[in-house]
Amino acid sequence: MSATILPEERALDSHRMSHSRESKRYGFFPGCVAKESCKELFNSTMLLADKLGIELIELTAASCCGASVVNDVNRDVARVLNARTYAQAEALGLDDVITICSTCTGHMRAANKELLESEERMDQANAILGKFGAKYKGSVMVRHLLWLLIDDIGLDNLRKMVVRPLNGLKVAPFYGCHIIRPEKVNGWESARNPHSLEDVIDALGGEPVEYAGKTRCCGFHVQLEKEDIAANMVGQNMRMAKDNGAEAVITPCPLCHLALDGYQKDAAARWGRTDLPTFHLPQLVAFALGVEPEKLGLNKHLIDPRTIMVERELIS
Amino acid sequence: MAVKLDIFRFDEATDTIPHRQIVEVDVPDKTTVLDALEAAKAEIDGSISFRRSCRSAICGSCSMNINGVTGLACKTNCSDVVKADGTIAVDPMPNFQPMKDLVVHMDPFWDKYSRLKPYLQPADKDSDHATERRVSPEDMQKLVDVANCIMCATCYALCPVISVDPAFAGPAAIAYAYRFIEDVRDGKRDQRIAQISEDYLWLCAHCYACSYCPKHVDPNDRIIDVKRAAVRDKVMMDERGPRHALTVSKTIKQTGMLAETEVVLGTVGRFNIVAQLKALPLGLRMVSRGKLTPFEMAAGGTAPLLGLPSIKPIPKVNEVTAIFDALEVPTI
């Protein structure tokens, strides 16, 4: 077994020494995109956690969830990779694992479901994990930060914590497929008529925009196969949002963010200009809860959200 | 209960644009949308057109949009979908050309299905065989779910890829390709995998919209099965789809992470200058906004040539590599 000491192990050790257990503690799985091209998502999430008074302890040795892509080459590898991540979380006493990506949420939950429902699969995973001294006992639960906001913080509390209400900013929710579908894997809310994002927008003082595109696909997973498909899906969905009055979009998924933020320009030829800025969920919540806007990486978006924020007198 | 059916009306023979008709019917509480439509047709307006036959989710005729949700009218209870004002809006399936009212032209769906040659083609077709072709229960089990497909086209109507690129085979056709690819009696496995790969198997967007299948065929999972069969048999491995999956697999094995720029360049082809130039504006916009550093972008292209990881590996990455080795996962 490797003797590497991980930052999260050190952090938890110092906690045990100081006996401080005031804030609620979660295992945190940021996912690849929040560590690569959407670092602003990672940073905003950590700043939001401070405001919420919770502690997100990053699982720094966790691997990619499989990103819905490795399933295409092997039926077992995503499940075993995630079993390794769960074993790490369990060993740290962090059974409640929080994600900030719809695709991570869906695929980690699917892997967990497969492991918990089949002794054979659990044994297969643990036989491999055993080679490096790890074991998954089956106690981990994977949830998205969006669900944590509603279940653990509560919409009423969230509303009370708002110091910068959104002044009725018209925000279109964009869920991302894998946080709602397949329903048998997620099932936290109705896949066909979810309203958690609308509830959060409302709690922040914004006005949720209803449109048929909110549960549709952003096209991210097919952009490398055929870019036009992704651009058209983005155009189609953003057209619906814009036509129903949206001034901005909010998404719990960085893959959706990359597609929506990146492809509206390319989609304009067919779908008309939409130019809707796309907030990461934690960015907009953190902003309303009082985190300084300069710290949220809003300048990293291709469609700058600060324009509409100035227009709606949210920032100067 | 009183139900106000808000019906899409259109006749391609006479109309240029559709209109809507509101029809009020009084139906028992546990009535299906199809029965409500039957009542409207029988009692109020005989010209309302829709397809139906079995009324029990076996024939696959009556899929339509019900309050914006695609599904079988015979399997949807009015009480489950009726809006507060008593309305149920019925529209033809999206992704199809309307013919008359709720009836659509099904030709593109059937064309893609026919291309599969959706019948058994045994290798020993012409030889005398004295006995039946037997299939073990384990082998048959793989086909049971997909054999439940009733060709209702709900998945095709829900597919967002079809909505913007009608060349895509669509979920039902791929699921049915699986049904023959995995049939041990069939002798055309290789040709079938090649055919469905050419029909844009890899354009599936992984959205799981087809997981709403009314017969629980789960075409989404069968699409993944067919892709794995294509990778295993090395069919059209130079296409972007397989390259994408295998490059993702490679970067996770090597670094523990999905290394974004390496995956982009590895998928479009590191020496495919045209494709790279096409992807360049977005890449540059991302660099100019600080989403990617120039170093990150350059590393994705050059590090793999030197056999090096293009991003910093996670701690204990050797464990991840061990998982890939134990499962003999293919990589690029």
Coordinates of N, CA and C in Angstrom, one line a residue, chain A residues 76-230:
Chain A
D76 N -17.0 -2.6 -17.2 CA -16.7 -2.7 -15.7 C -15.9 -1.5 -15.2
V77 N -15.1 -0.9 -16.1 CA -14.1 0.0 -15.6 C -14.6 1.2 -14.8
A78 N -15.7 1.8 -15.3 CA -16.3 3.0 -14.6 C -16.7 2.6 -13.2
R79 N -17.3 1.4 -13.1 CA -17.8 1.0 -11.8 C -16.7 0.8 -10.8
V80 N -15.6 0.2 -11.3 CA -14.5 -0.1 -10.4 C -13.7 1.2 -10.0
L81 N -13.6 2.1 -11.0 CA -12.9 3.4 -10.7 C -13.7 4.1 -9.6
N82 N -15.0 4.1 -9.7 CA -15.8 4.8 -8.7 C -15.8 4.0 -7.3
A83 N -15.7 2.7 -7.4 CA -15.6 2.0 -6.1 C -14.3 2.4 -5.4
R84 N -13.3 2.6 -6.2 CA -12.0 3.1 -5.5 C -12.3 4.5 -4.9
T85 N -13.0 5.4 -5.5 CA -13.3 6.7 -5.0 C -14.1 6.5 -3.7
Y86 N -15.1 5.6 -3.7 CA -15.9 5.4 -2.6 C -15.1 4.8 -1.4
A87 N -14.2 3.9 -1.7 CA -13.4 3.3 -0.7 C -12.6 4.4 0.0
Q88 N -12.0 5.4 -0.8 CA -11.3 6.5 -0.2 C -12.2 7.3 0.7
A89 N -13.4 7.6 0.3 CA -14.3 8.5 1.1 C -14.6 7.8 2.4
E90 N -14.9 6.4 2.3 CA -15.3 5.7 3.5 C -14.1 5.7 4.5
A91 N -12.9 5.5 3.9 CA -11.7 5.4 4.8 C -11.5 6.7 5.6
L92 N -12.0 7.8 5.0 CA -11.9 9.1 5.7 C -13.1 9.4 6.5
G93 N -14.1 8.5 6.5 CA -15.3 8.8 7.3 C -16.2 9.8 6.6
L94 N -16.1 9.9 5.3 CA -16.8 10.9 4.5 C -17.8 10.2 3.6
D95 N -18.8 9.6 4.1 CA -19.7 8.8 3.3 C -20.6 9.6 2.4
D96 N -20.8 10.8 2.8 CA -21.7 11.7 2.0 C -20.8 12.5 1.0
V97 N -20.9 12.0 -0.2 CA -20.0 12.6 -1.3 C -20.8 13.6 -2.1
I98 N -20.3 14.8 -2.3 CA -20.9 15.8 -3.0 C -20.3 16.1 -4.3
T99 N -21.1 16.2 -5.4 CA -20.5 16.5 -6.7 C -21.0 17.8 -7.2
I100 N -20.4 18.4 -8.2 CA -20.8 19.7 -8.8 C -21.0 19.6 -10.3
C101 N -21.2 18.3 -10.8 CA -21.4 18.1 -12.2 C -22.5 17.1 -12.5
S102 N -23.4 17.4 -13.4 CA -24.5 16.5 -13.6 C -24.0 15.1 -14.1
T103 N -23.0 15.1 -15.0 CA -22.5 13.8 -15.5 C -21.8 13.0 -14.4
C104 N -21.0 13.7 -13.6 CA -20.4 12.9 -12.4 C -21.5 12.3 -11.5
T105 N -22.5 13.2 -11.3 CA -23.6 12.7 -10.4 C -24.3 11.4 -11.0
G106 N -24.7 11.5 -12.2 CA -25.4 10.4 -12.8 C -24.5 9.1 -12.9
H107 N -23.3 9.3 -13.3 CA -22.5 8.1 -13.5 C -21.9 7.5 -12.2
M108 N -21.7 8.4 -11.2 CA -21.2 7.8 -9.9 C -22.4 7.1 -9.2
R109 N -23.6 7.7 -9.4 CA -24.8 7.1 -8.7 C -25.1 5.7 -9.4
A110 N -24.9 5.7 -10.8 CA -25.2 4.5 -11.5 C -24.2 3.4 -11.0
A111 N -22.9 3.8 -10.9 CA -21.9 2.8 -10.5 C -22.3 2.3 -9.1
N112 N -22.6 3.2 -8.2 CA -23.0 2.8 -6.8 C -24.2 1.9 -6.8
K113 N -25.2 2.2 -7.6 CA -26.4 1.3 -7.6 C -26.0 -0.1 -8.1
E114 N -25.1 -0.1 -9.1 CA -24.7 -1.5 -9.6 C -24.0 -2.2 -8.6
L115 N -23.1 -1.5 -7.8 CA -22.3 -2.2 -6.8 C -23.2 -2.7 -5.6
L116 N -24.2 -1.8 -5.2 CA -25.0 -2.2 -4.0 C -26.0 -3.2 -4.4
E117 N -26.4 -3.3 -5.7 CA -27.4 -4.3 -6.0 C -26.9 -5.7 -6.4
S118 N -25.6 -5.8 -6.5 CA -25.0 -7.1 -7.0 C -23.8 -7.4 -6.2
E119 N -23.9 -8.5 -5.4 CA -22.8 -9.0 -4.6 C -21.6 -9.4 -5.6
E120 N -22.0 -9.9 -6.7 CA -21.0 -10.3 -7.7 C -20.1 -9.2 -8.1
R121 N -20.8 -8.1 -8.5 CA -20.1 -6.9 -8.9 C -19.2 -6.3 -7.8
M122 N -19.8 -6.2 -6.6 CA -19.1 -5.7 -5.5 C -17.8 -6.5 -5.2
D123 N -17.9 -7.9 -5.3 CA -16.8 -8.7 -5.1 C -15.7 -8.5 -6.2
Q124 N -16.2 -8.3 -7.4 CA -15.3 -8.1 -8.5 C -14.5 -6.8 -8.3
A125 N -15.2 -5.8 -7.9 CA -14.5 -4.5 -7.6 C -13.5 -4.6 -6.5
N126 N -14.0 -5.3 -5.4 CA -13.1 -5.4 -4.2 C -11.9 -6.3 -4.4
A127 N -12.1 -7.3 -5.4 CA -10.9 -8.1 -5.7 C -9.8 -7.3 -6.3
I128 N -10.2 -6.3 -7.2 CA -9.2 -5.4 -7.8 C -8.7 -4.4 -6.8
L129 N -9.6 -3.8 -6.0 CA -9.2 -2.8 -5.0 C -8.2 -3.5 -4.0
G130 N -8.5 -4.7 -3.7 CA -7.6 -5.4 -2.7 C -6.2 -5.5 -3.1
K131 N -5.9 -5.4 -4.4 CA -4.5 -5.4 -4.9 C -3.7 -4.3 -4.3
F132 N -4.4 -3.2 -4.0 CA -3.7 -2.1 -3.4 C -4.2 -1.7 -2.0
G133 N -4.8 -2.8 -1.4 CA -5.2 -2.6 0.0 C -6.5 -1.8 0.3
A134 N -7.3 -1.6 -0.7 CA -8.5 -0.8 -0.5 C -9.7 -1.7 -0.5
K135 N -10.8 -1.3 0.1 CA -12.1 -2.0 0.1 C -13.2 -1.1 0.2
Y136 N -14.3 -1.3 -0.6 CA -15.5 -0.5 -0.5 C -16.5 -1.3 0.2
K137 N -17.1 -0.8 1.3 CA -18.0 -1.5 2.1 C -19.5 -1.2 1.7
G138 N -19.7 -0.2 1.0 CA -21.0 0.1 0.4 C -21.8 1.2 1.2
S139 N -21.1 2.1 1.9 CA -21.9 3.0 2.7 C -22.0 4.4 2.1
V140 N -21.4 4.6 0.9 CA -21.3 6.0 0.3 C -22.6 6.4 -0.4
M141 N -23.0 7.6 -0.2 CA -24.1 8.2 -0.9 C -23.6 9.4 -1.8
V142 N -24.0 9.4 -3.0 CA -23.5 10.5 -3.9 C -24.6 11.5 -4.2
R143 N -24.4 12.8 -3.9 CA -25.4 13.8 -4.1 C -24.8 15.0 -4.8
H144 N -25.6 15.7 -5.6 CA -25.2 16.9 -6.2 C -25.3 18.1 -5.2
L145 N -24.5 19.1 -5.3 CA -24.6 20.2 -4.5 C -26.0 20.9 -4.5
L146 N -26.6 20.8 -5.6 CA -28.0 21.3 -5.8 C -28.9 20.7 -4.8
W147 N -28.8 19.4 -4.6 CA -29.6 18.6 -3.7 C -29.3 19.0 -2.2
L148 N -28.0 19.1 -2.0 CA -27.5 19.5 -0.7 C -28.1 20.9 -0.3
L149 N -28.1 21.8 -1.2 CA -28.7 23.1 -0.9 C -30.1 23.0 -0.4
I150 N -30.9 22.1 -1.1 CA -32.3 22.0 -0.8 C -32.6 21.1 0.4
D151 N -31.9 20.0 0.5 CA -32.1 19.0 1.6 C -31.5 19.4 2.9
D152 N -30.2 19.9 2.8 CA -29.4 20.1 4.1 C -29.5 21.5 4.5
I153 N -29.4 22.5 3.6 CA -29.5 23.9 4.0 C -31.0 24.3 4.1
G154 N -31.7 24.0 3.1 CA -33.2 24.3 3.0 C -33.4 25.6 2.3
L155 N -34.5 25.6 1.5 CA -34.8 26.8 0.8 C -35.1 28.1 1.6
D156 N -35.7 27.8 2.8 CA -36.1 28.9 3.7 C -34.8 29.6 4.2
N157 N -33.9 28.7 4.7 CA -32.6 29.2 5.2 C -31.8 29.9 4.1
L158 N -31.8 29.3 3.0 CA -31.1 29.9 1.8 C -31.6 31.3 1.6
R159 N -32.9 31.4 1.6 CA -33.6 32.7 1.3 C -33.1 33.7 2.4
K160 N -33.0 33.3 3.6 CA -32.6 34.2 4.7 C -31.1 34.6 4.6
M161 N -30.3 33.7 4.0 CA -28.9 34.0 3.8 C -28.6 35.0 2.7
V162 N -29.6 35.3 1.8 CA -29.3 36.1 0.7 C -29.1 37.5 1.1
V163 N -27.9 38.1 0.7 CA -27.6 39.5 1.0 C -27.7 40.3 -0.2
R164 N -27.5 39.7 -1.4 CA -27.6 40.4 -2.7 C -28.7 39.7 -3.5
P165 N -30.0 40.1 -3.3 CA -31.0 39.4 -4.1 C -30.9 39.8 -5.6
L166 N -31.3 38.9 -6.4 CA -31.1 39.0 -7.9 C -32.0 40.0 -8.6
N167 N -32.8 40.8 -7.8 CA -33.6 41.8 -8.4 C -34.5 41.3 -9.6
G168 N -35.0 40.1 -9.4 CA -35.9 39.6 -10.5 C -35.2 39.3 -11.8
L169 N -33.9 39.1 -11.7 CA -33.2 38.7 -13.0 C -33.9 37.4 -13.5
K170 N -34.1 37.4 -14.8 CA -34.9 36.3 -15.4 C -33.8 35.2 -15.8
V171 N -33.8 34.1 -15.0 CA -32.8 33.1 -15.2 C -33.5 31.8 -15.7
A172 N -33.0 31.3 -16.8 CA -33.5 30.0 -17.3 C -32.7 28.8 -16.7
P173 N -33.3 27.9 -16.0 CA -32.6 26.7 -15.5 C -32.3 25.8 -16.6
F174 N -31.1 25.2 -16.6 CA -30.7 24.2 -17.6 C -30.1 23.0 -16.8
Y175 N -30.8 21.9 -16.7 CA -30.4 20.9 -15.7 C -29.2 20.0 -16.1
G176 N -29.2 19.7 -17.4 CA -28.2 18.7 -17.8 C -28.7 17.3 -17.6
C177 N -28.5 16.5 -18.6 CA -29.2 15.2 -18.7 C -29.0 14.3 -17.4
H178 N -27.7 14.2 -17.0 CA -27.3 13.1 -16.1 C -27.7 13.4 -14.7
I179 N -28.2 14.6 -14.3 CA -28.6 14.8 -12.9 C -30.1 14.4 -12.8
I180 N -30.8 14.1 -13.9 CA -32.2 13.7 -13.9 C -32.4 12.4 -14.5
R181 N -31.7 12.1 -15.6 CA -31.9 10.8 -16.3 C -30.7 9.9 -16.2
P182 N -30.9 8.6 -16.2 CA -32.2 7.9 -16.1 C -32.8 8.1 -14.7
E183 N -34.1 8.1 -14.7 CA -34.8 8.4 -13.4 C -34.5 7.3 -12.4
K184 N -34.3 6.1 -12.8 CA -34.1 5.0 -11.9 C -32.7 5.1 -11.2
V185 N -31.8 5.9 -11.8 CA -30.5 6.1 -11.1 C -30.5 7.3 -10.2
N186 N -31.2 8.4 -10.7 CA -31.2 9.6 -9.9 C -32.4 9.7 -9.0
G187 N -33.6 10.0 -9.6 CA -34.8 9.8 -8.8 C -35.0 10.8 -7.7
W188 N -34.1 11.8 -7.6 CA -34.2 12.7 -6.4 C -35.4 13.6 -6.7
E189 N -35.7 13.9 -8.0 CA -36.9 14.7 -8.3 C -37.4 14.2 -9.7
S190 N -38.6 14.6 -10.1 CA -39.1 14.2 -11.3 C -38.2 14.5 -12.5
A191 N -37.9 13.6 -13.3 CA -37.0 13.8 -14.4 C -37.7 14.7 -15.5
R192 N -39.0 14.5 -15.6 CA -39.7 15.2 -16.7 C -40.2 16.6 -16.2
N193 N -40.3 16.8 -15.0 CA -40.7 18.1 -14.5 C -40.0 18.5 -13.3
P194 N -38.7 18.6 -13.3 CA -37.9 19.0 -12.2 C -38.1 20.5 -11.8
H195 N -38.0 20.9 -10.6 CA -38.1 22.3 -10.2 C -37.1 22.8 -9.2
S196 N -36.1 21.9 -8.9 CA -35.1 22.3 -7.9 C -34.4 23.6 -8.2
L197 N -34.0 23.7 -9.5 CA -33.2 24.9 -9.9 C -34.1 26.1 -9.9
E198 N -35.4 26.0 -10.3 CA -36.4 27.1 -10.2 C -36.5 27.5 -8.8
D199 N -36.6 26.6 -7.8 CA -36.8 26.9 -6.4 C -35.6 27.7 -5.9
V200 N -34.3 27.3 -6.4 CA -33.2 28.0 -5.9 C -33.1 29.4 -6.5
I201 N -33.4 29.5 -7.8 CA -33.5 30.8 -8.5 C -34.4 31.8 -7.7
D202 N -35.6 31.2 -7.4 CA -36.6 32.0 -6.6 C -36.1 32.4 -5.3
A203 N -35.4 31.5 -4.6 CA -34.9 31.8 -3.2 C -33.9 32.9 -3.3
L204 N -33.2 33.0 -4.4 CA -32.1 34.0 -4.6 C -32.7 35.4 -5.0
G205 N -34.0 35.4 -5.2 CA -34.6 36.7 -5.7 C -34.7 36.8 -7.2
G206 N -34.4 35.8 -7.9 CA -34.5 35.8 -9.4 C -35.8 35.3 -9.8
E207 N -36.1 35.4 -11.1 CA -37.3 34.9 -11.6 C -37.0 33.8 -12.6
P208 N -37.5 32.5 -12.2 CA -37.2 31.4 -13.1 C -38.0 31.5 -14.4
V209 N -37.3 31.1 -15.5 CA -38.0 31.2 -16.8 C -38.3 29.8 -17.2
E210 N -39.6 29.6 -17.5 CA -40.1 28.2 -18.0 C -39.9 28.1 -19.5
Y211 N -39.3 27.0 -19.9 CA -39.1 26.7 -21.4 C -38.8 25.2 -21.5
A212 N -39.2 24.7 -22.7 CA -39.1 23.3 -22.9 C -37.7 22.7 -23.0
G213 N -36.7 23.6 -23.2 CA -35.4 23.2 -23.3 C -34.7 22.8 -22.0
K214 N -35.3 23.1 -20.9 CA -34.6 23.0 -19.6 C -34.1 21.6 -19.3
T215 N -34.8 20.6 -19.7 CA -34.4 19.2 -19.4 C -33.8 18.5 -20.7
R216 N -33.5 19.3 -21.7 CA -33.0 18.7 -22.9 C -31.4 18.7 -22.9
C217 N -30.9 18.1 -23.9 CA -29.4 17.8 -24.0 C -28.7 19.0 -24.5
C218 N -27.5 19.3 -24.0 CA -26.7 20.5 -24.5 C -25.8 20.1 -25.6
G219 N -25.7 18.7 -25.8 CA -24.8 18.3 -27.0 C -23.4 18.1 -26.7
F220 N -23.0 18.3 -25.4 CA -21.5 18.3 -25.1 C -20.9 16.9 -25.5
H221 N -21.6 15.8 -25.2 CA -21.0 14.5 -25.4 C -20.9 14.1 -26.8
V222 N -21.4 15.0 -27.8 CA -21.2 14.6 -29.2 C -20.5 15.7 -29.9
Q223 N -20.0 16.7 -29.2 CA -19.3 17.8 -29.8 C -18.1 17.4 -30.6
L224 N -17.3 16.4 -30.1 CA -16.1 16.0 -30.8 C -16.4 15.1 -32.0
E225 N -17.5 14.4 -31.9 CA -17.9 13.6 -33.0 C -18.4 14.4 -34.2
K226 N -19.3 15.4 -33.9 CA -19.8 16.3 -34.9 C -20.3 17.6 -34.2
E227 N -19.4 18.6 -34.4 CA -19.6 19.9 -33.7 C -21.0 20.5 -34.0
D228 N -21.4 20.4 -35.3 CA -22.6 21.0 -35.7 C -23.8 20.6 -34.9
I229 N -23.8 19.3 -34.5 CA -24.9 18.8 -33.7 C -25.0 19.5 -32.4
A230 N -23.8 19.6 -31.7 CA -23.8 20.2 -30.4 C -24.2 21.7 -30.6

